[in-house]
Short mmCIF file of C-alpha atoms and ligand atoms in Angstrom, two decimals:
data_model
loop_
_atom_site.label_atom_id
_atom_site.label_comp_id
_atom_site.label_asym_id
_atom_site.label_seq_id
_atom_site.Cartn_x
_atom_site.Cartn_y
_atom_site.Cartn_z
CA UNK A 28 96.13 147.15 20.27
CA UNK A 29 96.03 149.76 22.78
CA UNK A 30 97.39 150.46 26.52
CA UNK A 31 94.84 149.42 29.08
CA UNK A 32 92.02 152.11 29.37
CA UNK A 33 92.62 152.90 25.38
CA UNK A 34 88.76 151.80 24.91
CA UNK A 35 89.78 148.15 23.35
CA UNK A 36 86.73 146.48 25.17
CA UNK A 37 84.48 149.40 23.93
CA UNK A 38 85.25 149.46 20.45
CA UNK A 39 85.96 145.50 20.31
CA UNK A 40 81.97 145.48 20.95
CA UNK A 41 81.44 147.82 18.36
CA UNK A 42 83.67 146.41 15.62
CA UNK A 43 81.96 142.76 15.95
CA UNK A 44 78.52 144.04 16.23
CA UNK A 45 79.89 144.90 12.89
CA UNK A 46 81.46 142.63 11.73
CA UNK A 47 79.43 139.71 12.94
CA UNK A 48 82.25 138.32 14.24
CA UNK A 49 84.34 136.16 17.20
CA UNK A 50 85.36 139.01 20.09
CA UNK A 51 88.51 136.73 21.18
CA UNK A 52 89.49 139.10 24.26
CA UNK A 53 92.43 137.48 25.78
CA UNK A 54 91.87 139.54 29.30
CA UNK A 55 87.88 138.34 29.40
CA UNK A 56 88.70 134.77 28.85
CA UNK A 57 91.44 134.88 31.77
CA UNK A 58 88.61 136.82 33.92
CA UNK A 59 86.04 133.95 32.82
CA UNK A 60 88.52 131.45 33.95
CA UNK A 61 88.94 132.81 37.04
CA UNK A 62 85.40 133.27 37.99
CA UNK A 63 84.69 129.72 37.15
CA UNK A 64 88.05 129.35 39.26
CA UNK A 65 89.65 126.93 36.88
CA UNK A 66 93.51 125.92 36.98
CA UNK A 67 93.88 128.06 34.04
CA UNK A 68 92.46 130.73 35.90
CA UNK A 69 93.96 130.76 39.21
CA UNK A 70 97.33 130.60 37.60
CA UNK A 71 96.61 133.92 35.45
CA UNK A 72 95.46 135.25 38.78
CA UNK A 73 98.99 135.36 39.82
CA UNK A 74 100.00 137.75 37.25
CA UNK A 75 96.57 139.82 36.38
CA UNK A 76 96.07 140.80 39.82
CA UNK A 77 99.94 142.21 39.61
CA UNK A 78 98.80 144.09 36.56
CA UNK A 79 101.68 141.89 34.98
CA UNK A 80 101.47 139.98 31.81
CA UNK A 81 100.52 136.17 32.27
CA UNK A 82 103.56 133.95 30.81
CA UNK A 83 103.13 133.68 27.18
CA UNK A 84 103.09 129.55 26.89
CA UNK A 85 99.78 129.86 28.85
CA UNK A 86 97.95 132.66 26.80
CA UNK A 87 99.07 130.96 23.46
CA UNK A 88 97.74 127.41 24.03
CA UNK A 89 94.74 129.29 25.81
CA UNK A 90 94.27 131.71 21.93
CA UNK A 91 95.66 128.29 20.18
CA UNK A 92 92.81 126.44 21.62
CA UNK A 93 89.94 129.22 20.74
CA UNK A 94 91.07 129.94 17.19
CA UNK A 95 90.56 126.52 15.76
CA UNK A 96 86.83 126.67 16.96
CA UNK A 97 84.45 126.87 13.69
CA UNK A 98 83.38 129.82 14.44
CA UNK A 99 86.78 131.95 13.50
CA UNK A 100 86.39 130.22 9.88
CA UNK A 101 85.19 133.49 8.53
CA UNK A 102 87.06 136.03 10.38
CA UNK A 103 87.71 136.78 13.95
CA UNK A 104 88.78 139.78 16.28
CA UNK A 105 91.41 139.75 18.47
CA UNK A 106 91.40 142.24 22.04
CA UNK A 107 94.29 142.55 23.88
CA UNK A 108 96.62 139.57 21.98
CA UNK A 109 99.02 139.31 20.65
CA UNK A 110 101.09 141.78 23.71
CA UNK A 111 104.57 139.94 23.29
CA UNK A 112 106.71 138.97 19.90
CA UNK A 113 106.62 135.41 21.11
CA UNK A 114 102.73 135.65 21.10
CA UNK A 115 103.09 137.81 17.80
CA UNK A 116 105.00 134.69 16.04
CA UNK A 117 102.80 132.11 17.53
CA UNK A 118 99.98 134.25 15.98
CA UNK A 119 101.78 133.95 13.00
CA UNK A 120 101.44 130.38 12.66
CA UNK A 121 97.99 130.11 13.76
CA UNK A 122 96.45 132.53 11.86
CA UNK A 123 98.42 130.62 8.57
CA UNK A 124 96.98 127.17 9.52
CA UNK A 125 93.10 128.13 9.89
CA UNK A 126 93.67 130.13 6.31
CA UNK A 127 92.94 133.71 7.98
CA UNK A 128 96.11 135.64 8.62
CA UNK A 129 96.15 139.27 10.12
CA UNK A 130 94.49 141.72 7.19
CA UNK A 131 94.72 145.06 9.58
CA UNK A 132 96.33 146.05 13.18
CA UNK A 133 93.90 148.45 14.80
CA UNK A 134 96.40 150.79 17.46
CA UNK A 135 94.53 153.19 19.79
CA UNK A 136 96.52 156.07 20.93
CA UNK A 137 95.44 157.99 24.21
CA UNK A 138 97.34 159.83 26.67
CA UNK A 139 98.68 158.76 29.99
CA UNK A 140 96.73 161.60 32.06
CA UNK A 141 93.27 160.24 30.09
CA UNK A 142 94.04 156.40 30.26
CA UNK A 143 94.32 156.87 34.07
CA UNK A 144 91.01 159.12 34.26
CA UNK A 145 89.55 156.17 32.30
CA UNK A 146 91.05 153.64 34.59
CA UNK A 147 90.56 154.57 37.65
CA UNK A 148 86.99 155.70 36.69
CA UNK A 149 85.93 152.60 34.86
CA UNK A 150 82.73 150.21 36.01
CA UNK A 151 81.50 147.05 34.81
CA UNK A 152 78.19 145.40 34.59
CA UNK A 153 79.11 141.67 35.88
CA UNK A 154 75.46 141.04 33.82
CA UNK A 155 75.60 142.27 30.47
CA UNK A 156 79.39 143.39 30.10
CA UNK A 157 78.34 146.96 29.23
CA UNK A 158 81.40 149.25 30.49
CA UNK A 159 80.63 152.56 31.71
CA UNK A 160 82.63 155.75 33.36
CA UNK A 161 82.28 157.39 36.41
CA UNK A 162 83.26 161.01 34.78
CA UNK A 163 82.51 160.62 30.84
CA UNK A 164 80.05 157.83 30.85
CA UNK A 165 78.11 157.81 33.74
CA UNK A 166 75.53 155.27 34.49
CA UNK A 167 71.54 157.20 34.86
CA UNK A 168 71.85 155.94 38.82
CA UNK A 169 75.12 156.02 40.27
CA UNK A 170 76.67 152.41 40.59
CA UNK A 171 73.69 150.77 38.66
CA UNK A 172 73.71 149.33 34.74
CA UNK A 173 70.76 151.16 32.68
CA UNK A 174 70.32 147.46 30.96
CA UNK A 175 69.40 145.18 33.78
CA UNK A 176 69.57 146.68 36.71
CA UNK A 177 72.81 144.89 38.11
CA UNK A 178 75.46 146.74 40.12
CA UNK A 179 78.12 147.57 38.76
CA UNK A 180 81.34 146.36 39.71
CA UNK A 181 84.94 147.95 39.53
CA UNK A 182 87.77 145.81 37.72
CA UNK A 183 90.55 144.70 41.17
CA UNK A 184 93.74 145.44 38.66
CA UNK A 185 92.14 149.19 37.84
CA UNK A 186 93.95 151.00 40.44
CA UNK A 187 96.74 153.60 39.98
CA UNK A 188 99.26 151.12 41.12
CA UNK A 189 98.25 148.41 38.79
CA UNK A 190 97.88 150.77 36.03
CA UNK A 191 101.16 151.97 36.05
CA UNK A 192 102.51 148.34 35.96
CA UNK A 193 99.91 147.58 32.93
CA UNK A 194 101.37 150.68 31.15
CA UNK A 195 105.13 149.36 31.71
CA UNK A 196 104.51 145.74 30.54
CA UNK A 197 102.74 147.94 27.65
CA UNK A 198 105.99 149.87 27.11
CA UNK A 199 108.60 147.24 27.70
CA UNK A 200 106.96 144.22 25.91
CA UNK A 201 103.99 145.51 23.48
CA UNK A 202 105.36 148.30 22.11
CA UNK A 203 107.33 146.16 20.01
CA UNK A 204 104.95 143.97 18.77
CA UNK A 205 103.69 147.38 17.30
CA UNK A 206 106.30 148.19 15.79
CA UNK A 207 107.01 144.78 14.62
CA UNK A 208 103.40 145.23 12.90
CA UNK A 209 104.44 148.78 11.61
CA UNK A 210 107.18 147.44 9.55
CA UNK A 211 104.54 145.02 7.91
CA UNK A 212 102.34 147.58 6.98
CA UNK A 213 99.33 146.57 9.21
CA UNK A 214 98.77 149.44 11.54
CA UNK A 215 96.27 151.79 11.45
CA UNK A 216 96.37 154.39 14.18
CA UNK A 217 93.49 155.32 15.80
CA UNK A 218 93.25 158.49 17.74
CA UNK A 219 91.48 157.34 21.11
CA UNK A 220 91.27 160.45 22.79
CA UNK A 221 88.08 161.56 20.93
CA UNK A 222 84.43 160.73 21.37
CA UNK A 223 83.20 156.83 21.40
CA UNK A 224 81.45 157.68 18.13
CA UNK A 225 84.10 159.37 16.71
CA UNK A 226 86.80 157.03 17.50
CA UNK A 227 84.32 154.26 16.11
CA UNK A 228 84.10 156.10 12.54
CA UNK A 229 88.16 156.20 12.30
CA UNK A 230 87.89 152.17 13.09
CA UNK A 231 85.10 151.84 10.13
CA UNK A 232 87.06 153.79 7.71
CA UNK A 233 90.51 151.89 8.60
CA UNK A 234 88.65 148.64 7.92
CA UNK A 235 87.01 149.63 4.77
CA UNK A 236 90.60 150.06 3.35
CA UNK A 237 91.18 145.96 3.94
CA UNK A 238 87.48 144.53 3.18
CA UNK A 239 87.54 142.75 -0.22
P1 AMP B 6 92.90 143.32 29.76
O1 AMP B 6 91.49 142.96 30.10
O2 AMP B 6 93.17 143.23 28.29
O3 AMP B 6 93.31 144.64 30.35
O4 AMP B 6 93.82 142.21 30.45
C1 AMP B 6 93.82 142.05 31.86
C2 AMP B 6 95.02 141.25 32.29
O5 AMP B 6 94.98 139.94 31.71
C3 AMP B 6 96.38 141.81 31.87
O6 AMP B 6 96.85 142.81 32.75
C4 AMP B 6 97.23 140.55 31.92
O7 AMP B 6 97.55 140.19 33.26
C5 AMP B 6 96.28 139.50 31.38
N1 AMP B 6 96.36 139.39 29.90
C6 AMP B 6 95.40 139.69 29.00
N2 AMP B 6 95.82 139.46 27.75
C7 AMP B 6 97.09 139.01 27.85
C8 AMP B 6 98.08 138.62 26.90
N3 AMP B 6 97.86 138.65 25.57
N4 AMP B 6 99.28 138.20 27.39
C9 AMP B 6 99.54 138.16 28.71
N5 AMP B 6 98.67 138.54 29.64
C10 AMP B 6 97.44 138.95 29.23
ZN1 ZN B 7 74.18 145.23 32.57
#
């Protein structure tokens, strides 16, 4: 969990390199969707290129739908779901049913003033996926990925504007979910302010206290 530019999509590559496990990132599959211009897609549209949350009966059939694939059998990582209590309690449920319920709540913390450097900074490699930033994690030639080659692209909801509407819907309707989690004893907080590597090492040790 994490407001938007809290390094989810970073460290979510990290921990399942890991882990050797399901990424389920709830934002990527609604991107997917939309590239392949699907209904599912167009309709999330409507709300992603707000910066608002897409309706939660979509996002849960959509998470529903991916979680009972073999694959999540042995374990699975969840980026950027559940953001509401209703998608929280669905979770719940779903998690019960395929015998692999939440074991730890990863929160990364970072300041407004940084999440909007990181926002309004961030580029994407439409090849690989490999996310860089224009001020801390430059590219080797501008607006080019070192992988492939590709150029790189800039997200359409990473503005100022659409930030600050991410970081209400973050306020107003994740926040809780948080806390929600906090009174189950499932968060870990993770200082996201710090180095990629160093935030990564705080992840590894929070996981090592929940690996049997
Ligand atoms: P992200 O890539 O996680 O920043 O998500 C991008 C956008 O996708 C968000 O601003 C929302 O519009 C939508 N989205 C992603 N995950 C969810 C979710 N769990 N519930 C509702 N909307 C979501
Ligand atoms: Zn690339």
């Amino acid at each position: 969990m994490g407001a938007a530019g809290s390094g989810k999509g970073t460290m979510s590559a990290k921990i399942v390199a890991l882990e050797h496990i399901p990424h389920i990132s709830t934002g990527d599959m609604f991107r997917a969707a939309l590239k392949e211009e699907t209904s599912l897609g167009l309709e999330a549209k409507k709300y992603m290129d707000k910066g608002l949350l897409v309706p939660d009966e979509i996002t849960i059939a959509m998470v529903e739908e991916r979680l009972r694939k073999d694959d999540c059998k042995a374990g699975y990582l969840l980026d950027g779901f559940p953001r509401t209590l209703a998608q929280a309690k669905s979770l719940e449920k779903m998690a019960d049913e395929i015998g692999r319920p939440l074991q730890i709540v990863l929160n990364l913390e970072v300041s407004k003033d940084l999440l909007i450097k990181r926002i309004t900074g961030r580029r994407l490699c439409p090849v690989c996926g490999a996310i860089y930033n224009t001020e801390f994690n430059p590219p080797k030639v501008e607006g080019i990925c070192d992988n492939d080659g590709a150029a790189l692209i800039q997200r359409k909801d990473d503005t100022v504007e659409q930030l600050e509407v991410r970081l209400k819907e973050h306020n107003d309707n994740t926040r809780p979910v948080i806390e929600y989690y906090r009174t189950h004893g499932l968060v870990h907080e993770i200082n996201g302010e710090q180095a990629t590597d160093d935030v990564f090492n705080q992840i590894v040790n929070a996981l090592d206290t929940v690996r049997n």
